[in-house]
CSV table of C-alpha atoms in Angstrom, one decimal:
chain,number,residue,atom,x,y,z
G,20,UNK,CA,-40.8,-11.6,1.1
G,21,UNK,CA,-40.8,-9.6,4.3
G,22,UNK,CA,-38.4,-12.2,5.9
G,23,UNK,CA,-36.1,-11.8,2.9
G,24,UNK,CA,-36.1,-8.1,3.2
G,25,UNK,CA,-35.4,-8.2,7.0
G,26,UNK,CA,-32.6,-10.7,6.4
G,27,UNK,CA,-31.2,-8.6,3.6
G,28,UNK,CA,-31.3,-5.4,5.7
G,29,UNK,CA,-29.5,-7.2,8.5
G,30,UNK,CA,-26.8,-8.6,6.2
G,31,UNK,CA,-26.4,-5.2,4.5
G,32,UNK,CA,-26.0,-3.5,7.9
G,33,UNK,CA,-23.3,-6.0,8.9
G,34,UNK,CA,-21.5,-5.4,5.5
G,35,UNK,CA,-21.7,-1.7,5.8
G,36,UNK,CA,-20.6,-1.8,9.4
G,37,UNK,CA,-17.7,-4.1,8.5
G,38,UNK,CA,-16.7,-1.8,5.7
G,39,UNK,CA,-16.8,1.3,7.9
G,40,UNK,CA,-14.7,-0.5,10.5
G,41,UNK,CA,-12.2,-1.8,7.9
G,42,UNK,CA,-11.8,1.7,6.4
G,43,UNK,CA,-11.5,3.3,9.8
G,44,UNK,CA,-8.8,0.7,10.8
G,45,UNK,CA,-7.0,0.9,7.5
G,46,UNK,CA,-6.8,4.7,7.5
G,47,UNK,CA,-6.1,5.1,11.3
G,48,UNK,CA,-9.4,6.9,11.9
G,49,UNK,CA,-9.9,8.3,8.4
G,50,UNK,CA,-6.6,10.3,8.8
G,51,UNK,CA,-3.9,8.4,7.0
G,52,UNK,CA,-4.9,7.3,3.5
G,53,UNK,CA,-1.4,6.4,2.3
G,54,UNK,CA,1.1,3.9,3.6
G,55,UNK,CA,3.7,6.6,4.1
G,56,UNK,CA,1.4,8.7,6.3
G,57,UNK,CA,0.5,5.6,8.3
G,58,UNK,CA,4.2,4.9,8.8
G,59,UNK,CA,4.8,8.5,10.0
G,60,UNK,CA,1.8,8.2,12.3
G,61,UNK,CA,3.2,5.0,13.8
G,62,UNK,CA,6.6,6.8,14.4
G,63,UNK,CA,4.8,9.7,16.0
G,64,UNK,CA,3.0,7.3,18.3
G,65,UNK,CA,6.3,5.6,19.1
G,66,UNK,CA,5.1,2.3,17.6
G,67,UNK,CA,7.7,2.0,14.8
G,68,UNK,CA,10.8,0.0,15.8
G,69,UNK,CA,13.9,-0.8,13.9
G,70,UNK,CA,15.2,-4.3,14.9
G,71,UNK,CA,18.8,-4.6,16.1
G,72,UNK,CA,20.8,-5.4,13.0
G,73,UNK,CA,24.5,-5.9,12.3
G,74,UNK,CA,26.1,-3.2,10.1
G,75,UNK,CA,29.5,-3.2,8.5
G,76,UNK,CA,31.8,-5.3,6.3
G,77,UNK,CA,33.2,-8.7,6.7
G,78,UNK,CA,35.3,-9.5,8.7
G,79,UNK,CA,34.4,-6.6,11.0
G,80,UNK,CA,30.7,-7.3,10.8
G,81,UNK,CA,28.8,-6.9,13.9
G,82,UNK,CA,28.3,-3.2,14.8
G,83,UNK,CA,24.8,-3.1,16.2
G,84,UNK,CA,24.0,0.6,16.6
G,85,UNK,CA,20.7,0.2,18.5
G,86,UNK,CA,19.3,-2.6,20.6
G,87,UNK,CA,16.7,-3.1,23.3
G,88,UNK,CA,19.3,-3.4,26.1
G,89,UNK,CA,21.5,-0.5,24.9
G,90,UNK,CA,22.6,2.1,27.4
G,91,UNK,CA,24.6,4.5,25.1
G,92,UNK,CA,22.0,7.2,25.1
G,93,UNK,CA,22.9,7.8,21.5
G,94,UNK,CA,20.4,9.1,19.0
G,95,UNK,CA,20.7,8.3,15.3
G,96,UNK,CA,19.5,10.2,12.3
G,97,UNK,CA,19.2,7.6,9.6
G,98,UNK,CA,18.5,7.8,5.9
G,99,UNK,CA,18.5,5.1,3.3
G,100,UNK,CA,20.5,5.5,0.1
G,101,UNK,CA,22.1,3.8,-2.9
G,102,UNK,CA,25.3,5.5,-4.1
G,103,UNK,CA,24.5,5.3,-7.9
G,104,UNK,CA,21.4,7.5,-7.2
G,105,UNK,CA,22.0,10.7,-9.1
G,106,UNK,CA,19.5,13.0,-7.5
G,107,UNK,CA,17.8,12.4,-4.2
G,108,UNK,CA,20.6,10.4,-2.4
G,109,UNK,CA,23.1,13.1,-3.4
G,110,UNK,CA,20.7,15.7,-2.0
G,111,UNK,CA,20.4,13.7,1.2
G,112,UNK,CA,24.2,13.5,1.3
G,113,UNK,CA,24.4,17.3,1.1
G,114,UNK,CA,21.9,17.6,3.9
G,115,UNK,CA,23.8,15.2,6.0
G,116,UNK,CA,26.9,17.3,5.4
G,117,UNK,CA,25.1,20.3,6.8
G,118,UNK,CA,23.9,18.4,9.8
G,119,UNK,CA,27.4,17.1,10.4
G,120,UNK,CA,28.8,20.6,10.3
G,121,UNK,CA,26.2,21.7,12.9
G,122,UNK,CA,27.1,18.8,15.2
G,123,UNK,CA,30.8,19.4,14.8
G,124,UNK,CA,30.3,23.1,15.9
G,125,UNK,CA,28.3,22.3,19.0
G,126,UNK,CA,29.9,23.7,22.2
G,127,UNK,CA,29.1,20.5,24.0
G,128,UNK,CA,29.3,17.1,22.4
G,129,UNK,CA,25.8,15.9,21.7
G,130,UNK,CA,25.3,12.1,21.4
G,131,UNK,CA,23.8,12.3,17.9
G,132,UNK,CA,25.1,10.2,15.1
G,133,UNK,CA,24.3,10.3,11.4
G,134,UNK,CA,23.9,7.0,9.5
G,135,UNK,CA,23.5,6.6,5.8
G,136,UNK,CA,22.5,3.0,5.2
G,137,UNK,CA,22.7,1.6,1.7
G,138,UNK,CA,19.9,-0.8,0.7
G,139,UNK,CA,21.6,-1.7,-2.5
G,140,UNK,CA,24.0,-4.4,-1.3
G,141,UNK,CA,24.7,-5.7,-4.8
G,142,UNK,CA,25.6,-2.3,-6.2
G,143,UNK,CA,27.2,-0.6,-3.3
G,144,UNK,CA,30.6,-2.1,-2.7
G,145,UNK,CA,32.7,-0.9,0.3
G,146,UNK,CA,34.7,1.1,-2.2
G,147,UNK,CA,31.6,2.9,-3.5
G,148,UNK,CA,30.4,3.6,0.0
G,149,UNK,CA,33.9,5.1,0.8
G,150,UNK,CA,33.7,7.2,-2.4
G,151,UNK,CA,30.3,8.5,-1.4
G,152,UNK,CA,31.6,9.3,2.1
G,153,UNK,CA,34.6,11.1,0.6
G,154,UNK,CA,32.5,13.0,-1.9
G,155,UNK,CA,30.3,14.4,0.9
G,156,UNK,CA,33.1,14.9,3.4
G,157,UNK,CA,31.7,12.5,5.9
G,158,UNK,CA,33.6,12.5,9.2
G,159,UNK,CA,33.3,8.9,10.5
G,160,UNK,CA,33.1,10.0,14.1
G,161,UNK,CA,29.8,11.8,13.3
G,162,UNK,CA,28.5,10.3,10.0
G,163,UNK,CA,28.9,6.8,8.9
G,164,UNK,CA,28.0,5.6,5.4
G,165,UNK,CA,27.5,1.9,5.8
G,166,UNK,CA,25.5,-1.1,4.6
G,167,UNK,CA,23.9,-4.0,6.5
G,168,UNK,CA,26.0,-7.1,7.0
G,169,UNK,CA,24.0,-9.1,4.6
G,170,UNK,CA,20.8,-9.1,2.5
G,171,UNK,CA,18.7,-10.8,5.2
G,172,UNK,CA,19.6,-8.0,7.7
G,173,UNK,CA,18.8,-5.4,5.1
G,174,UNK,CA,15.4,-6.9,4.3
G,175,UNK,CA,14.6,-7.2,8.0
G,176,UNK,CA,15.4,-3.5,8.6
G,177,UNK,CA,13.6,-2.2,5.6
G,178,UNK,CA,10.5,-4.3,6.2
G,179,UNK,CA,10.3,-3.2,9.8
G,180,UNK,CA,10.6,0.5,8.9
G,181,UNK,CA,8.3,0.3,5.9
G,182,UNK,CA,11.0,1.4,3.5
G,183,UNK,CA,10.2,0.2,0.0
G,184,UNK,CA,12.7,0.6,-2.8
G,185,UNK,CA,11.4,-0.2,-6.3
G,186,UNK,CA,13.2,-0.3,-9.6
G,187,UNK,CA,12.7,2.9,-11.6
G,188,UNK,CA,13.2,1.2,-15.0
G,189,UNK,CA,16.5,2.9,-15.7
G,190,UNK,CA,18.7,0.8,-13.5
G,191,UNK,CA,18.1,2.8,-10.3
G,192,UNK,CA,15.5,2.8,-7.5
G,193,UNK,CA,12.7,4.9,-6.3
G,194,UNK,CA,12.2,4.8,-2.5
G,195,UNK,CA,10.3,6.6,0.3
G,196,UNK,CA,13.2,8.7,1.4
G,197,UNK,CA,13.0,10.5,4.7
G,198,UNK,CA,15.1,11.3,7.7
G,199,UNK,CA,14.4,8.9,10.6
G,200,UNK,CA,15.3,9.8,14.1
G,201,UNK,CA,15.9,6.7,16.2
G,202,UNK,CA,16.8,6.4,19.9
G,203,UNK,CA,19.3,3.9,21.3
G,204,UNK,CA,16.6,1.2,21.5
G,205,UNK,CA,15.7,1.4,17.8
G,206,UNK,CA,12.5,3.2,18.4
G,207,UNK,CA,11.7,5.6,15.6
G,208,UNK,CA,10.8,8.9,17.3
G,209,UNK,CA,10.2,11.0,14.2
G,210,UNK,CA,10.2,10.8,10.5
G,211,UNK,CA,11.1,14.1,8.7
G,212,UNK,CA,10.7,15.0,5.1
G,213,UNK,CA,13.6,15.0,2.8
G,214,UNK,CA,14.7,18.7,2.9
G,215,UNK,CA,13.6,19.2,6.5
G,216,UNK,CA,17.0,18.4,8.0
G,217,UNK,CA,17.0,21.2,10.6
G,218,UNK,CA,13.8,19.9,12.2
G,219,UNK,CA,15.3,16.4,12.2
G,220,UNK,CA,18.4,17.6,13.9
G,221,UNK,CA,16.5,19.6,16.5
G,222,UNK,CA,14.3,16.6,17.2
G,223,UNK,CA,17.4,14.4,17.6
G,224,UNK,CA,19.1,16.9,19.9
G,225,UNK,CA,15.9,17.2,22.0
G,226,UNK,CA,15.7,13.4,22.2
G,227,UNK,CA,19.4,13.1,23.2
G,228,UNK,CA,18.6,15.4,26.1
G,229,UNK,CA,15.9,13.1,27.4
G,230,UNK,CA,16.6,10.6,30.3
G,231,UNK,CA,18.2,7.4,28.9
G,232,UNK,CA,15.3,5.1,29.9
G,233,UNK,CA,12.8,7.2,27.8
G,234,UNK,CA,11.2,5.1,25.1
G,235,UNK,CA,12.5,1.7,26.2
G,236,UNK,CA,10.4,-1.0,24.8
G,237,UNK,CA,8.3,-2.7,27.6
D,22,UNK,CA,-24.2,-23.8,-24.0
D,23,UNK,CA,-21.4,-26.3,-23.5
D,24,UNK,CA,-19.0,-23.7,-24.8
D,25,UNK,CA,-20.3,-21.1,-22.3
D,26,UNK,CA,-19.8,-23.6,-19.5
D,27,UNK,CA,-16.2,-24.3,-20.5
D,28,UNK,CA,-15.6,-20.6,-20.6
D,29,UNK,CA,-17.0,-20.2,-17.1
D,30,UNK,CA,-14.8,-23.0,-15.8
D,31,UNK,CA,-11.7,-21.3,-17.4
D,32,UNK,CA,-12.6,-18.0,-15.8
D,33,UNK,CA,-13.2,-19.7,-12.5
D,34,UNK,CA,-9.7,-21.2,-12.4
D,35,UNK,CA,-7.9,-18.3,-14.0
D,36,UNK,CA,-6.9,-16.6,-10.8
D,37,UNK,CA,-4.9,-19.7,-9.8
D,38,UNK,CA,-2.1,-18.3,-12.1
D,39,UNK,CA,-1.6,-15.8,-9.3
D,40,UNK,CA,-0.2,-18.6,-7.2
D,41,UNK,CA,2.8,-18.4,-9.5
D,42,UNK,CA,5.2,-15.9,-8.0
D,43,UNK,CA,6.5,-14.7,-11.3
D,44,UNK,CA,3.0,-14.0,-12.7
D,45,UNK,CA,1.8,-12.3,-9.5
D,46,UNK,CA,5.0,-10.2,-9.3
D,47,UNK,CA,4.6,-9.0,-12.9
D,48,UNK,CA,1.0,-8.1,-12.4
D,49,UNK,CA,1.3,-6.5,-8.9
D,50,UNK,CA,4.5,-4.6,-9.7
D,51,UNK,CA,2.5,-2.3,-11.9
D,52,UNK,CA,-0.3,-0.3,-10.4
D,53,UNK,CA,-2.2,-0.3,-13.7
D,54,UNK,CA,-2.2,-4.1,-14.0
D,55,UNK,CA,-2.9,-4.5,-10.3
D,56,UNK,CA,-6.0,-2.4,-10.4
D,57,UNK,CA,-7.3,-2.9,-13.9
D,58,UNK,CA,-6.2,-6.5,-14.6
D,59,UNK,CA,-6.0,-8.4,-11.3
D,60,UNK,CA,-9.1,-6.9,-9.7
D,61,UNK,CA,-11.3,-7.6,-12.8
D,62,UNK,CA,-9.9,-11.1,-13.2
D,63,UNK,CA,-10.7,-11.9,-9.6
D,64,UNK,CA,-14.1,-10.4,-9.9
D,65,UNK,CA,-14.9,-12.2,-13.2
D,66,UNK,CA,-13.6,-15.5,-11.8
D,67,UNK,CA,-16.0,-15.2,-8.9
D,68,UNK,CA,-18.8,-14.2,-11.3
D,69,UNK,CA,-18.0,-17.3,-13.5
D,70,UNK,CA,-18.1,-19.5,-10.4
D,71,UNK,CA,-21.5,-18.0,-9.5
D,72,UNK,CA,-22.9,-18.6,-12.9
D,73,UNK,CA,-21.7,-22.2,-12.8
D,74,UNK,CA,-23.3,-22.6,-9.4
D,75,UNK,CA,-26.6,-21.2,-10.7
D,76,UNK,CA,-26.5,-23.7,-13.6
D,77,UNK,CA,-25.7,-26.8,-11.6
D,78,UNK,CA,-26.8,-26.2,-8.0
D,79,UNK,CA,-29.7,-23.8,-7.8
D,80,UNK,CA,-30.6,-24.9,-4.3
D,81,UNK,CA,-27.6,-22.9,-3.0
D,82,UNK,CA,-28.8,-19.9,-5.0
D,83,UNK,CA,-32.2,-20.1,-3.2
D,84,UNK,CA,-30.4,-20.0,0.1
D,85,UNK,CA,-28.6,-16.9,-0.9
D,86,UNK,CA,-31.8,-15.4,-2.1
D,87,UNK,CA,-33.2,-15.4,1.4
D,88,UNK,CA,-30.4,-12.9,2.4
D,89,UNK,CA,-30.3,-11.0,-0.8
D,90,UNK,CA,-33.6,-9.3,-1.5
D,91,UNK,CA,-33.6,-8.2,-5.2
D,92,UNK,CA,-29.8,-8.1,-5.1
D,93,UNK,CA,-29.4,-5.5,-2.4
D,94,UNK,CA,-26.8,-7.5,-0.5
D,95,UNK,CA,-24.8,-8.1,-3.7
D,96,UNK,CA,-24.8,-4.4,-4.6
D,97,UNK,CA,-23.7,-3.4,-1.1
D,98,UNK,CA,-20.9,-5.9,-1.2
D,99,UNK,CA,-19.7,-4.9,-4.6
D,100,UNK,CA,-19.7,-1.2,-3.7
D,101,UNK,CA,-17.9,-1.8,-0.4
D,102,UNK,CA,-15.2,-4.0,-2.0
D,103,UNK,CA,-14.6,-1.6,-4.9
D,104,UNK,CA,-14.4,1.4,-2.5
D,105,UNK,CA,-12.0,-0.3,-0.1
D,106,UNK,CA,-9.5,-1.3,-2.8
D,107,UNK,CA,-9.4,2.3,-4.2
D,108,UNK,CA,-7.6,3.4,-1.0
D,109,UNK,CA,-3.9,3.8,-1.7
D,110,UNK,CA,-2.9,2.4,1.7
D,111,UNK,CA,-5.0,-0.8,1.0
D,112,UNK,CA,-3.1,-1.4,-2.2
D,113,UNK,CA,0.3,-1.0,-0.4
D,114,UNK,CA,-0.7,-3.1,2.5
D,115,UNK,CA,-1.9,-5.9,0.2
D,116,UNK,CA,1.6,-6.1,-1.2
D,117,UNK,CA,3.4,-6.0,2.1
D,118,UNK,CA,1.1,-8.0,4.4
D,119,UNK,CA,0.0,-11.5,3.3
D,120,UNK,CA,-3.2,-11.4,5.4
D,121,UNK,CA,-4.3,-8.2,3.6
D,122,UNK,CA,-3.5,-9.8,0.3
D,123,UNK,CA,-5.7,-12.8,1.1
D,124,UNK,CA,-8.6,-10.5,2.0
D,125,UNK,CA,-8.1,-8.7,-1.3
D,126,UNK,CA,-8.2,-11.9,-3.4
D,127,UNK,CA,-11.2,-13.3,-1.5
D,128,UNK,CA,-13.2,-10.1,-1.4
D,129,UNK,CA,-13.0,-9.4,-5.1
D,130,UNK,CA,-13.8,-13.0,-5.9
D,131,UNK,CA,-16.7,-13.1,-3.5
D,132,UNK,CA,-18.0,-9.8,-4.8
D,133,UNK,CA,-18.1,-11.2,-8.4
D,134,UNK,CA,-19.7,-14.4,-7.2
D,135,UNK,CA,-22.4,-12.6,-5.3
D,136,UNK,CA,-23.3,-10.3,-8.2
D,137,UNK,CA,-23.6,-13.2,-10.6
D,138,UNK,CA,-25.8,-15.1,-8.3
D,139,UNK,CA,-28.2,-12.2,-7.8
D,140,UNK,CA,-28.0,-10.5,-11.2
D,141,UNK,CA,-31.2,-12.1,-12.6
D,142,UNK,CA,-33.2,-11.2,-9.5
D,143,UNK,CA,-32.0,-7.6,-9.5
D,144,UNK,CA,-34.2,-4.9,-10.8
D,145,UNK,CA,-32.9,-2.7,-13.6
D,146,UNK,CA,-33.1,0.4,-11.4
D,147,UNK,CA,-30.8,-1.3,-8.9
D,148,UNK,CA,-28.4,-2.3,-11.6
D,149,UNK,CA,-28.2,1.3,-12.9
D,150,UNK,CA,-27.8,2.5,-9.3
D,151,UNK,CA,-24.7,0.2,-8.9
D,152,UNK,CA,-23.3,1.3,-12.3
D,153,UNK,CA,-23.8,4.9,-11.4
D,154,UNK,CA,-22.0,4.5,-8.1
D,155,UNK,CA,-19.1,2.6,-9.6
D,156,UNK,CA,-18.9,5.3,-12.3
D,157,UNK,CA,-18.4,8.3,-9.9
D,158,UNK,CA,-16.2,6.2,-7.7
D,159,UNK,CA,-13.7,5.2,-10.4
D,160,UNK,CA,-13.9,8.7,-12.0
D,161,UNK,CA,-13.2,10.6,-8.8
D,162,UNK,CA,-10.4,8.2,-7.7
D,163,UNK,CA,-8.9,8.4,-11.2
D,164,UNK,CA,-8.9,12.2,-11.0
D,165,UNK,CA,-7.4,12.1,-7.5
D,166,UNK,CA,-4.6,9.8,-8.7
D,167,UNK,CA,-3.8,12.2,-11.5
D,168,UNK,CA,-4.1,15.4,-9.4
D,169,UNK,CA,-1.7,14.1,-6.7
D,170,UNK,CA,1.7,15.7,-7.0
D,171,UNK,CA,3.5,12.9,-5.2
D,172,UNK,CA,3.4,9.1,-5.1
D,173,UNK,CA,0.4,7.8,-3.2
D,174,UNK,CA,1.7,4.2,-3.0
D,175,UNK,CA,5.2,3.4,-2.0
D,176,UNK,CA,5.2,0.4,-4.2
D,177,UNK,CA,4.4,2.3,-7.5
D,178,UNK,CA,6.1,4.9,-9.6
D,179,UNK,CA,4.6,8.3,-10.1
D,180,UNK,CA,4.1,7.7,-13.8
D,181,UNK,CA,2.3,4.5,-13.2
D,182,UNK,CA,0.0,6.2,-10.8
D,183,UNK,CA,-0.8,8.9,-13.4
D,184,UNK,CA,-1.5,6.2,-16.0
D,185,UNK,CA,-3.7,4.3,-13.7
D,186,UNK,CA,-5.6,7.5,-12.9
D,187,UNK,CA,-6.2,8.1,-16.6
D,188,UNK,CA,-7.3,4.4,-17.1
D,189,UNK,CA,-9.8,4.7,-14.2
D,190,UNK,CA,-11.3,7.8,-15.7
D,191,UNK,CA,-11.6,5.9,-19.0
D,192,UNK,CA,-13.4,3.1,-17.2
D,193,UNK,CA,-15.7,5.6,-15.6
D,194,UNK,CA,-16.6,7.1,-19.0
D,195,UNK,CA,-17.3,3.6,-20.3
D,196,UNK,CA,-19.5,2.9,-17.3
D,197,UNK,CA,-21.3,6.2,-17.8
D,198,UNK,CA,-22.0,5.3,-21.5
D,199,UNK,CA,-23.2,1.9,-20.4
D,200,UNK,CA,-25.5,3.5,-17.8
D,201,UNK,CA,-26.9,5.9,-20.4
D,202,UNK,CA,-27.5,3.0,-22.8
D,203,UNK,CA,-29.3,0.9,-20.2
D,204,UNK,CA,-31.3,4.0,-19.0
D,205,UNK,CA,-32.4,4.7,-22.5
D,206,UNK,CA,-33.7,1.1,-23.1
D,207,UNK,CA,-35.2,0.9,-19.7
D,208,UNK,CA,-37.2,4.1,-20.4
D,209,UNK,CA,-38.3,2.8,-23.8
D,210,UNK,CA,-39.4,-0.5,-22.4
D,211,UNK,CA,-41.3,1.1,-19.5
D,212,UNK,CA,-43.1,3.4,-22.0
D,213,UNK,CA,-44.0,0.4,-24.2
D,214,UNK,CA,-45.3,-1.5,-21.2
D,215,UNK,CA,-47.4,1.5,-20.1
């Protein structure tokens, strides 16, 4: 009986230790209990990367905004949209318009670009993307409303960044919307709440002022 | 008896339906079904397998007994597994990372198996301790899911989260009633023995 009790105590200690370790790992040190906060923590630590993907329409597919060997020094503020979205994506559009205005009125040109990437390839035709651009007054030299070249590229980007779009039951989507600040290498350097566009823009401008090699993936 | 065995076999193989993408997608696309259908099915499947093992291969049960004094290991495992899968990030990661999904299926199944194997050896006080712990765990998580003003899981809608919260509180109330019932009979039988 004593042996059984000792064995049990040892197994229980291993189980409890394993559980504590798993919870500690899962929550990044008991700090991030949701996937979204984990994603933001990864971005804050510089460990969230967007793979180089081709954006644009056939036959002009092939614009790759960021890549590991880029030397443009350009910083991107990226959001993910679908143009049929009646609320949030329109709100994001309004915020991008404000950011565009600020960027257009800078005394010196800042290498910051705005990108609204559609994840709804089936629903968002080039015409609908153009209509969204027009509705929000997007100036293509500052703000591009675009979609990945194909579904495979879209899935790759969304998976890498932890963007999940789920059907809302009324024909639309619910997704973790936020403003992502990416450097030329595709490294996410900050994720800002929807509504916090000024902080996102400030972060992007600060990042654009850093030396070009900053943040390059080893 | 034969019928009970057949039922146990059916429960044991029931989770294999999750190998079908369509079924798994339907269940895991709703938080309510994910937590209150898939988890219990996996747990019951493990428990059924444990019961079958006890009936046909009790030597293995005796080996387990050496590491599970009065069911303490089983209770520790069940409480750890339940607590881990109440974390919203665990739910999301189980849907986005195949390795985490595998851990989810096996941990719930193994928790059920372990509990079934040790149930007879477990004292009533320990059983009530486990029920009490599960009760407050489900209750508090259910209240938290309802109190949150935003989505806790990126894979689930806010309304689904609210509904799951209410269902978890309902389960907690049911467990509390079960606990009270068992405590009542335990007290009566103790008095009768005394």
